[in-house]
Coordinates of C-alpha atoms and ligand atoms in Angstrom, one line a residue:
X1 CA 165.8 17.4 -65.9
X2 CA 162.9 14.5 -65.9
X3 CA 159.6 15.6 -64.6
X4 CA 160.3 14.0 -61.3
X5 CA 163.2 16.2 -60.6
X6 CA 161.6 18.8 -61.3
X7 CA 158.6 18.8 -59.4
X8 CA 160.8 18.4 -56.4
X9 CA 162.3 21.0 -57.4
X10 CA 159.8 23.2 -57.5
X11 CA 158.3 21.5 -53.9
X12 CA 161.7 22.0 -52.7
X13 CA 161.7 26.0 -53.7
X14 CA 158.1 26.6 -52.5
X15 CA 159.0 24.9 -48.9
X16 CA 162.0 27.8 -49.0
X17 CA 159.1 30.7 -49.8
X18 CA 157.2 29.4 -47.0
X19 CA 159.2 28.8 -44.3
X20 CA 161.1 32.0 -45.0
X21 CA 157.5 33.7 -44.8
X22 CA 157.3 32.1 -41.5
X23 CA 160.6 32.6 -40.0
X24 CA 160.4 36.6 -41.3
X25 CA 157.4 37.3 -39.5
X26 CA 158.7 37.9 -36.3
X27 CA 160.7 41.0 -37.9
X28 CA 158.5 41.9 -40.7
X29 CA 155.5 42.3 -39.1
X30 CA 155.2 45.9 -37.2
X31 CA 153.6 46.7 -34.0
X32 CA 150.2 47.7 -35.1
X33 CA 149.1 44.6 -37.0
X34 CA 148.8 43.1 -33.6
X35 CA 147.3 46.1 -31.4
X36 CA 143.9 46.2 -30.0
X37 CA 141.7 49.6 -31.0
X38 CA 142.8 50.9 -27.6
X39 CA 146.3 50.2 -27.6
X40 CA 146.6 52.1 -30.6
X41 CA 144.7 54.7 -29.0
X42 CA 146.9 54.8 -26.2
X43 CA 149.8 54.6 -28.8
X44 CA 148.7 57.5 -30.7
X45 CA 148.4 59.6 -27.6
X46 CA 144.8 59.3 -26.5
X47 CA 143.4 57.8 -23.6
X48 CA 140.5 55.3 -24.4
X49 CA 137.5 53.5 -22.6
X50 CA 136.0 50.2 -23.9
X51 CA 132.1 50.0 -23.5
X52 CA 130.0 46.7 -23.1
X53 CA 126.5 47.6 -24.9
X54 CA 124.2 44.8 -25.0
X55 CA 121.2 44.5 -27.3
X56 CA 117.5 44.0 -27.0
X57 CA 118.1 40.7 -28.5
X58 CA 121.2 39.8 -26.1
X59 CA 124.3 40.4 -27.9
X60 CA 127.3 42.0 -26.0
X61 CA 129.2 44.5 -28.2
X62 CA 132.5 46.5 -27.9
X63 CA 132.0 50.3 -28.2
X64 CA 135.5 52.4 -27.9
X65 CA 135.5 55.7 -26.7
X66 CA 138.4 58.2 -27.5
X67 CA 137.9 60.9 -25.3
X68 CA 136.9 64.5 -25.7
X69 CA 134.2 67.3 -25.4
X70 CA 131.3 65.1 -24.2
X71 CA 128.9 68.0 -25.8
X72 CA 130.3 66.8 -29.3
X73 CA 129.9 62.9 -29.5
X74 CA 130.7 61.3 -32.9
X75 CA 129.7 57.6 -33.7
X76 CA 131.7 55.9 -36.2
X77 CA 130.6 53.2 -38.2
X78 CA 132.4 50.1 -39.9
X79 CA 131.0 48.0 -42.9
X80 CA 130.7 44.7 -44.3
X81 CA 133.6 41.9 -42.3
X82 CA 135.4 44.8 -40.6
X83 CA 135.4 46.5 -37.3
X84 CA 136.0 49.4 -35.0
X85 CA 139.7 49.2 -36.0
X86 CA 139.4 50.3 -40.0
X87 CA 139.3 53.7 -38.5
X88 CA 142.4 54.1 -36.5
X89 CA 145.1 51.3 -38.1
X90 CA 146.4 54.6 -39.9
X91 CA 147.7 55.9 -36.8
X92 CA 148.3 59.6 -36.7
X93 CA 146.5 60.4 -39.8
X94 CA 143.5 58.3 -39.3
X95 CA 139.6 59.4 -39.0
X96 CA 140.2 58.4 -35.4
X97 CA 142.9 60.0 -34.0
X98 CA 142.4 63.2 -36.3
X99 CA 139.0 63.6 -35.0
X100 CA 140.1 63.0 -31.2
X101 CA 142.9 66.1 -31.7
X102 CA 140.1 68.2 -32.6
X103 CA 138.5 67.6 -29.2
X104 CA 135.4 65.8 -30.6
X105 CA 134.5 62.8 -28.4
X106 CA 134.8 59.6 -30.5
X107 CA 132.9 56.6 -30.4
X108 CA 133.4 53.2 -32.9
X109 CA 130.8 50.6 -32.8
X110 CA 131.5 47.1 -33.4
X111 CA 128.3 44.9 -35.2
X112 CA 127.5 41.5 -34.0
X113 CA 129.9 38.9 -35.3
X114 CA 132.9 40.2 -35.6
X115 CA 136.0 39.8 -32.8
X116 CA 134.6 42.7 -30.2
X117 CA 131.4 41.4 -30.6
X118 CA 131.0 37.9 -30.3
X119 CA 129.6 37.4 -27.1
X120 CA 125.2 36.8 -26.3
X121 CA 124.1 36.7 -23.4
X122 CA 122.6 33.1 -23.8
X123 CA 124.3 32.3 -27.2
X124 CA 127.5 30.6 -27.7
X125 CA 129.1 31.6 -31.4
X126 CA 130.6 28.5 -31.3
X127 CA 128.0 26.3 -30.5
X128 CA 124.9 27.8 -31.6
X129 CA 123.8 28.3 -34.9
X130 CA 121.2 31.2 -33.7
X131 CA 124.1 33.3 -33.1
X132 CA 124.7 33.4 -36.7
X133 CA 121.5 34.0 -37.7
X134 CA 121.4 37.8 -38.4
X135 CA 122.1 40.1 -41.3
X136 CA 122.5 43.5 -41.6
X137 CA 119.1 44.0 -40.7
X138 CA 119.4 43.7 -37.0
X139 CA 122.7 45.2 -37.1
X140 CA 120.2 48.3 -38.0
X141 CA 117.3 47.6 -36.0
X142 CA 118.8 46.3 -32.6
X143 CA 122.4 47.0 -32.8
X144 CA 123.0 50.9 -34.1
X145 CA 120.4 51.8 -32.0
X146 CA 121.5 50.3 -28.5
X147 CA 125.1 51.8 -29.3
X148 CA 123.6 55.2 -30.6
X149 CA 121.5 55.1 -27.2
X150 CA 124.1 53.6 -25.1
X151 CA 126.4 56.9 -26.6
X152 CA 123.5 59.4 -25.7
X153 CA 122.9 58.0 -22.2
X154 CA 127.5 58.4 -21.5
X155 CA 127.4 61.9 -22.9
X156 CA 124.5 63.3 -21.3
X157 CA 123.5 64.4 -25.2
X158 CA 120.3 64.4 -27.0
X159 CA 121.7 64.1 -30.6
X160 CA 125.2 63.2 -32.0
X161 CA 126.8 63.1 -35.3
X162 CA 127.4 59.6 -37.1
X163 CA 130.1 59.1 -39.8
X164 CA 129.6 55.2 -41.7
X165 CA 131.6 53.7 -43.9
X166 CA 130.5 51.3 -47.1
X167 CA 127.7 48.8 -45.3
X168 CA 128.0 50.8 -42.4
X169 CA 126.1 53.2 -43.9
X170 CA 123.3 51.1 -45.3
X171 CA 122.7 49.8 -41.6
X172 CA 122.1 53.7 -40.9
X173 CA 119.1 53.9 -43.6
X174 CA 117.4 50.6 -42.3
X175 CA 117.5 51.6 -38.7
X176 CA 116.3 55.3 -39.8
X177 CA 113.5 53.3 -41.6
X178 CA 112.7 50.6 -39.4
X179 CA 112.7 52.7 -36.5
X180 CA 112.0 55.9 -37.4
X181 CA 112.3 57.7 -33.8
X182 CA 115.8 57.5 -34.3
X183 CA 116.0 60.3 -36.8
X184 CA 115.8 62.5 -34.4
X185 CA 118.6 61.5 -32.5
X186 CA 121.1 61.9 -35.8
X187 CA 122.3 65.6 -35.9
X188 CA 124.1 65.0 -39.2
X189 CA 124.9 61.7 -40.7
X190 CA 128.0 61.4 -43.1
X191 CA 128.1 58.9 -45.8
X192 CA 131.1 57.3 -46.7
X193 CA 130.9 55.2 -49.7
X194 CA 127.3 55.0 -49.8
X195 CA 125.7 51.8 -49.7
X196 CA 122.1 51.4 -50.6
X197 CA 121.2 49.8 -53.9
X198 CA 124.2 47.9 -55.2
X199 CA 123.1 46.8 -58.5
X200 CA 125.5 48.5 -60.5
X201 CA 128.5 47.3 -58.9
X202 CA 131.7 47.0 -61.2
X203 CA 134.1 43.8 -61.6
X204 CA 135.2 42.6 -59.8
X205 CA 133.1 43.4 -57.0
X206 CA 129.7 42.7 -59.0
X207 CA 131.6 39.2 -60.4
X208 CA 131.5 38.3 -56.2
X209 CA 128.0 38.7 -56.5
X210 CA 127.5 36.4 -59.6
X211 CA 130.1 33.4 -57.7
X212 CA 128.4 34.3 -54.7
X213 CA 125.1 33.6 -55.7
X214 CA 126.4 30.1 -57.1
X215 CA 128.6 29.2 -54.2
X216 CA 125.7 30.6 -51.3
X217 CA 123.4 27.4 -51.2
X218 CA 126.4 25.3 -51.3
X219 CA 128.5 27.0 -48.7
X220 CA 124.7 27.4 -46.3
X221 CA 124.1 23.4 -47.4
X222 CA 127.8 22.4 -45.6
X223 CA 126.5 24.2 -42.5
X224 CA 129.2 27.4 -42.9
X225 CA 127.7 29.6 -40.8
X226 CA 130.4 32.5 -41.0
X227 CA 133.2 34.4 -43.2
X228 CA 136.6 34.7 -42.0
X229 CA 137.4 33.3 -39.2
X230 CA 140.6 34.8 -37.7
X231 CA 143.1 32.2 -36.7
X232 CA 142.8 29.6 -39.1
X233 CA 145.7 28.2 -41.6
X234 CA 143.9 29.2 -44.0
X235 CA 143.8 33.2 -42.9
X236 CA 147.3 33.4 -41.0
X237 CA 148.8 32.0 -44.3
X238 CA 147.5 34.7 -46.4
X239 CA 148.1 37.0 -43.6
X240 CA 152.0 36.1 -43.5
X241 CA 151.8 35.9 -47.2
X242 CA 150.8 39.6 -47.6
X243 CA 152.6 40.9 -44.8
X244 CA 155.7 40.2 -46.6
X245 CA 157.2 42.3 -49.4
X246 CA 156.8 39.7 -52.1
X247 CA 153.2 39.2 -51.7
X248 CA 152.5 42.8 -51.6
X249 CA 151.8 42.8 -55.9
X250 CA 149.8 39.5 -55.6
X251 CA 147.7 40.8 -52.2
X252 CA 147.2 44.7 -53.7
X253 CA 146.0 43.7 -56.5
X254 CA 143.1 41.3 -55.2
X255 CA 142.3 44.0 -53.3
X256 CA 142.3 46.1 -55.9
X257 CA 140.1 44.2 -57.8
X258 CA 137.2 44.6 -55.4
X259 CA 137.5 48.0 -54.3
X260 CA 138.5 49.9 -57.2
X261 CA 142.7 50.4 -58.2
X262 CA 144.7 53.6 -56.3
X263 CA 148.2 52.4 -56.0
X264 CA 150.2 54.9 -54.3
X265 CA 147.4 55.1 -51.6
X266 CA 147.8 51.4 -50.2
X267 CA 152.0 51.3 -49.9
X268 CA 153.5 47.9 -49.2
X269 CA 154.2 49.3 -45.7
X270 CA 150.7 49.4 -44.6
X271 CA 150.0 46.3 -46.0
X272 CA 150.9 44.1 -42.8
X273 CA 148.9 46.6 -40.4
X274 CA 145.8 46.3 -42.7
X275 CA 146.1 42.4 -42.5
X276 CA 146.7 42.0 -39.3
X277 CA 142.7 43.8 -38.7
X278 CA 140.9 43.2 -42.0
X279 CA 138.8 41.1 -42.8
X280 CA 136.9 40.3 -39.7
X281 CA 134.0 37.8 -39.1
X282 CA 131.0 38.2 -40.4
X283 CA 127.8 36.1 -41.0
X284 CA 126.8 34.1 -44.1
X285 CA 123.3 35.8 -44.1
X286 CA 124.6 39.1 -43.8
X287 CA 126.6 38.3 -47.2
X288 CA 123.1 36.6 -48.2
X289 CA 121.6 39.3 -47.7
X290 CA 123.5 42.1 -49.8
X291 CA 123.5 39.5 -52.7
X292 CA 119.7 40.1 -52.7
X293 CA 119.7 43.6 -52.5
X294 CA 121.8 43.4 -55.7
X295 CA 119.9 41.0 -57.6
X296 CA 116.5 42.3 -56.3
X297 CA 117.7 45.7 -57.3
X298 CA 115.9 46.8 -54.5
X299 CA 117.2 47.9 -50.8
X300 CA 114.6 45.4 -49.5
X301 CA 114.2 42.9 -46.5
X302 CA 116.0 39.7 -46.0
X303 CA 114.3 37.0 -48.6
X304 CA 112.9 33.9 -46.8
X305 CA 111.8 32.0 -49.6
X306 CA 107.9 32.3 -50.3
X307 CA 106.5 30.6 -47.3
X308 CA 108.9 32.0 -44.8
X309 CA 108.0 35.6 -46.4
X310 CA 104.2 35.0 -46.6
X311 CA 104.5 33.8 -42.6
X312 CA 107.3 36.7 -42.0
X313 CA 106.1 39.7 -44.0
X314 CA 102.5 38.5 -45.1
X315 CA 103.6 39.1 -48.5
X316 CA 105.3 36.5 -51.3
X317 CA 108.3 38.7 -51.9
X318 CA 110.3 40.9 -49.2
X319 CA 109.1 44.2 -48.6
X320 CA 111.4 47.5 -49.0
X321 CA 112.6 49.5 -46.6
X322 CA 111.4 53.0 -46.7
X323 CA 112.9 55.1 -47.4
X324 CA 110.6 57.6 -47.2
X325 CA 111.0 57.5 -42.7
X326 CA 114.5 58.3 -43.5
X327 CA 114.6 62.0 -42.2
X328 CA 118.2 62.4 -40.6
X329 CA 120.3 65.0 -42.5
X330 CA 122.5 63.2 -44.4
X331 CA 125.7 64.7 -46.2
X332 CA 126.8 61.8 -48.9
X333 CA 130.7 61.2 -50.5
X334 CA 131.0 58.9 -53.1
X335 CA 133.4 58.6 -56.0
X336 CA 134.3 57.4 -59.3
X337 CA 136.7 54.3 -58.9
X338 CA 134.4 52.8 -56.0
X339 CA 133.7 49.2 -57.2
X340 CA 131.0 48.8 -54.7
X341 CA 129.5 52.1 -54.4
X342 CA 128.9 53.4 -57.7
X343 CA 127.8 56.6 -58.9
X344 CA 124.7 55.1 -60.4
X345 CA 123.4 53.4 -57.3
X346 CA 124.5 56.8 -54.8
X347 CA 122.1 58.9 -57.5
X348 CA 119.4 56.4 -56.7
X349 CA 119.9 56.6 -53.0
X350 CA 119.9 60.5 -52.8
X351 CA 117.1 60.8 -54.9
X352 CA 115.0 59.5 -52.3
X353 CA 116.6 61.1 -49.6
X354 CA 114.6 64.0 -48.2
X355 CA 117.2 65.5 -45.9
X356 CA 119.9 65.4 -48.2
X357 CA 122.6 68.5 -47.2
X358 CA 125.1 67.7 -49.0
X359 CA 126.1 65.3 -51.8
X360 CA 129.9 65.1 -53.0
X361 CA 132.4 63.5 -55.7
X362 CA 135.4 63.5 -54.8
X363 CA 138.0 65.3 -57.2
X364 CA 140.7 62.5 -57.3
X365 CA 139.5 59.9 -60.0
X366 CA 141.5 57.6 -58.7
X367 CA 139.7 57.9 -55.2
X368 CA 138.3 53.9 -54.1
X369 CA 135.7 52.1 -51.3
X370 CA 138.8 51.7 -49.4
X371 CA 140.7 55.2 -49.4
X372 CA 137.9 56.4 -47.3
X373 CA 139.3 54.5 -44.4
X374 CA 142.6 52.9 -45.5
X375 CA 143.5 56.0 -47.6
X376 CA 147.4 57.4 -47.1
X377 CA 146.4 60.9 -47.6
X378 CA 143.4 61.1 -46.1
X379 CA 143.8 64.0 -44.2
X380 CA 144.6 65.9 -47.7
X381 CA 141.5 65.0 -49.5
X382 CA 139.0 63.6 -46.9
X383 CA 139.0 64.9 -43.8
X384 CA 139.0 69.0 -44.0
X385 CA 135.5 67.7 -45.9
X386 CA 134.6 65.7 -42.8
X387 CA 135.5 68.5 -40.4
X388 CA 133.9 71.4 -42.5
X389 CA 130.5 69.1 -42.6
X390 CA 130.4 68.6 -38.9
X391 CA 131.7 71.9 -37.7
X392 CA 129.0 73.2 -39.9
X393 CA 126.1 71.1 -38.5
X394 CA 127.6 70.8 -35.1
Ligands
NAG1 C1 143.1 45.4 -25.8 O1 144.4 45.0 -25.3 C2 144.5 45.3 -23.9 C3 145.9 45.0 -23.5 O2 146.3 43.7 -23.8 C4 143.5 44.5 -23.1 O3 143.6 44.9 -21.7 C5 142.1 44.8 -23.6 O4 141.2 44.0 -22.9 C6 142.0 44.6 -25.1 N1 140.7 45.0 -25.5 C7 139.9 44.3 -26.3 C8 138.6 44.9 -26.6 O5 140.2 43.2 -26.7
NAG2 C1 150.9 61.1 -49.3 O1 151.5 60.7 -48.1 C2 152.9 60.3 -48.2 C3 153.3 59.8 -46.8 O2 153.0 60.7 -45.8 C4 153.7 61.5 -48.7 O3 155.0 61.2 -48.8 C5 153.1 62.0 -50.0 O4 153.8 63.2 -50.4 C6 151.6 62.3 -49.9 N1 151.1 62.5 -51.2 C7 150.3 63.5 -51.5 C8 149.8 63.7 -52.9 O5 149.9 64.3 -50.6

């Protein structure tokens, strides 16, 4: 065959792939890549309320509400480009719906930026760039705590139990240092995949950190303001592209990369349900801002640049968080295979925890960032630990 030929050829078979992976969506794709948090509540058997919770600073966020025993309120916390949903796309055996059968009243927070949360009182995402300007810094200074008090206010409580997951958890340790009446207000904290310092990341999570670090100034020089939008070619491509069988090894595999390998615990069938809710929006300064934590080696404050630090923080460099005001109890899970939340950085963070009441490995090697949400078995290896730590401080 000449060259010509054969590029068509190849043109020929790729419109095929395509189109096929567009024409099989309709049957491929199952019911809960497309459901809201409360329809799969309501799927799953649970009745659920949807909460507007605005912030000091004016942004409107989504808090979900399983209901239960309004004496035991649990807040649960998403990370980095997710949402409220991580915890209940596995259905019947997620953190969710597991907790909700054992009569706790649950509550998921959404941050500021992603889809339940982008709405400001004065702000439009779309048109202004303030909207965008946050990290997680004031998702732990004025979102966790107008959620956490929002939660306290509904249940008529004066404490409740918080479970975080990955930067969901780092959020927890600024607002417990940045504002430190809010200790009090944390009967037991869980850490899931402990975020704190991340310099000791493994590849190919720390390589995002090296391209990152290239690619920021470009990406903030062209004006990008935020990661993953939903609904672009661009996403719903790679979202039809995964939600099919054949895309399964090329889509695990990436994801993989980043959060540490555990095959059997991410089966093509979840694939398409994961898709259709991760990743979510998030800000460019939020990823900005875990990049410098990294590099810094240091769980400090957002870096200005010197003359935006000097006017900020009167001091040339960004100052730390302390973690000294951080008081809450805090019970911390980690494991070996995290990418992102290595052992290392964990044993710096609970060194300078003073409340720490429990700290825990878990057994299965294999165990990643993401099996502490996405995770098939979960109610075999991670939630009798969950239960046991909250029963207990309960
Ligand atoms: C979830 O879906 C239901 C049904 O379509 C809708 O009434 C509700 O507003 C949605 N919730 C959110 C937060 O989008
Ligand atoms: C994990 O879950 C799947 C599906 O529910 C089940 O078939 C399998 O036996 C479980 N594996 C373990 C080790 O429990």
């Amino acid at each position: 065959m000449s060259n010509r030929v054969h590029s068509i050829w190849i043109i020929l078979n790729l419109i095929i792939i395509l189109t096929q992976s567009v024409v099989c969506i309709p049957e491929e794709i199952p019911e809960d890549a497309k459901l809201n948090f409360t329809q799969l509540a309501i799927k799953y058997g649970h009745k659920c309320d949807e909460h507007d919770v605005v912030t000091e600073d004016g942004y409107i966020l989504k808090v979900f509400n399983v209901r239960g025993d309004k004496t035991r309120p649990v807040y649960l916390q998403h990370g980095f480009t997710d949402s409220a949903d991580t915890f209940i796309i596995r259905g019947l055996t997620s953190l969710v719906i597991t907790l909700a059968e054992e009569g706790y009243d649950v509550w998921a927070g959404n941050y500021r930026g992603n889809k339940y949360a982008q709405c400001h009182q004065t702000l439009d995402p779309k048109t202004d760039k303030l909207f965008w300007d946050y990290s997680q810094h004031e998702m732990g200074v004025f979102d966790l705590p107008a959620m956490i008090d929002h939660v306290l206010k509904k249940t008529g409580q004066k404490q409740l139990q918080a479970i975080g997951h990955s930067q969901g958890t780092m959020t927890f340790y600024i607002m417990a240092a940045e504002k430190p009446e809010y200790n009090d207000k944390i009967k037991l904290f869980i850490s899931l995949a402990p975020i704190c310092y991340i310099h000791h990341m493994k590849p190919l999570a720390s390589t995002a950190v090296e391209i990152w670090s290239l690619l920021g100034p470009l990406v903030e020089s062209e004006g990008i303001l935020h990661l993953f939008s939903r609904h672009t070619l661009f996403s719903e491509f790679i979202k039809a592209l995964c939600s099919l069988r054949i895309g399964y090894p090329l889509c695990s595999t990436a994801i993989f990369s980043f959060a540490g390998f555990d095959i059997t615990e991410l089966e093509h069938e979840f694939l398409p349900i994961l898709v259709g809710h991760y990743p979510d929006t998030a800000s460019v300064k939020n990823g900005n801002h875990l990049i410098q934590i990294a590099e810094k080696k240091r769980f400090c404050k957002y870096d200005y640049g010197l003359w935006g630090n000097l006017e900020i923080y009167g001091t040339p460099e960004p100052p730390n968080y302390d973690l000294g005001k951080v008081v809450m109890p805090v019970a911390l899970i980690a494991s070996e295979n995290d990418y992102f939340s290595s052992l290392k950085d964990v044993d710096l963070l609970q060194n300078q925890l003073s409340n720490l009441v429990y700290y825990h490995v878990m057994e299965r090697k294999v165990h990643n960032h993401i099996d502490f949400v996405w995770g098939r078995n979960m109610t075999g290896y991670l939630f009798p630990i969950v239960l046991r730590l909250l029963e207990k401080h309960g």
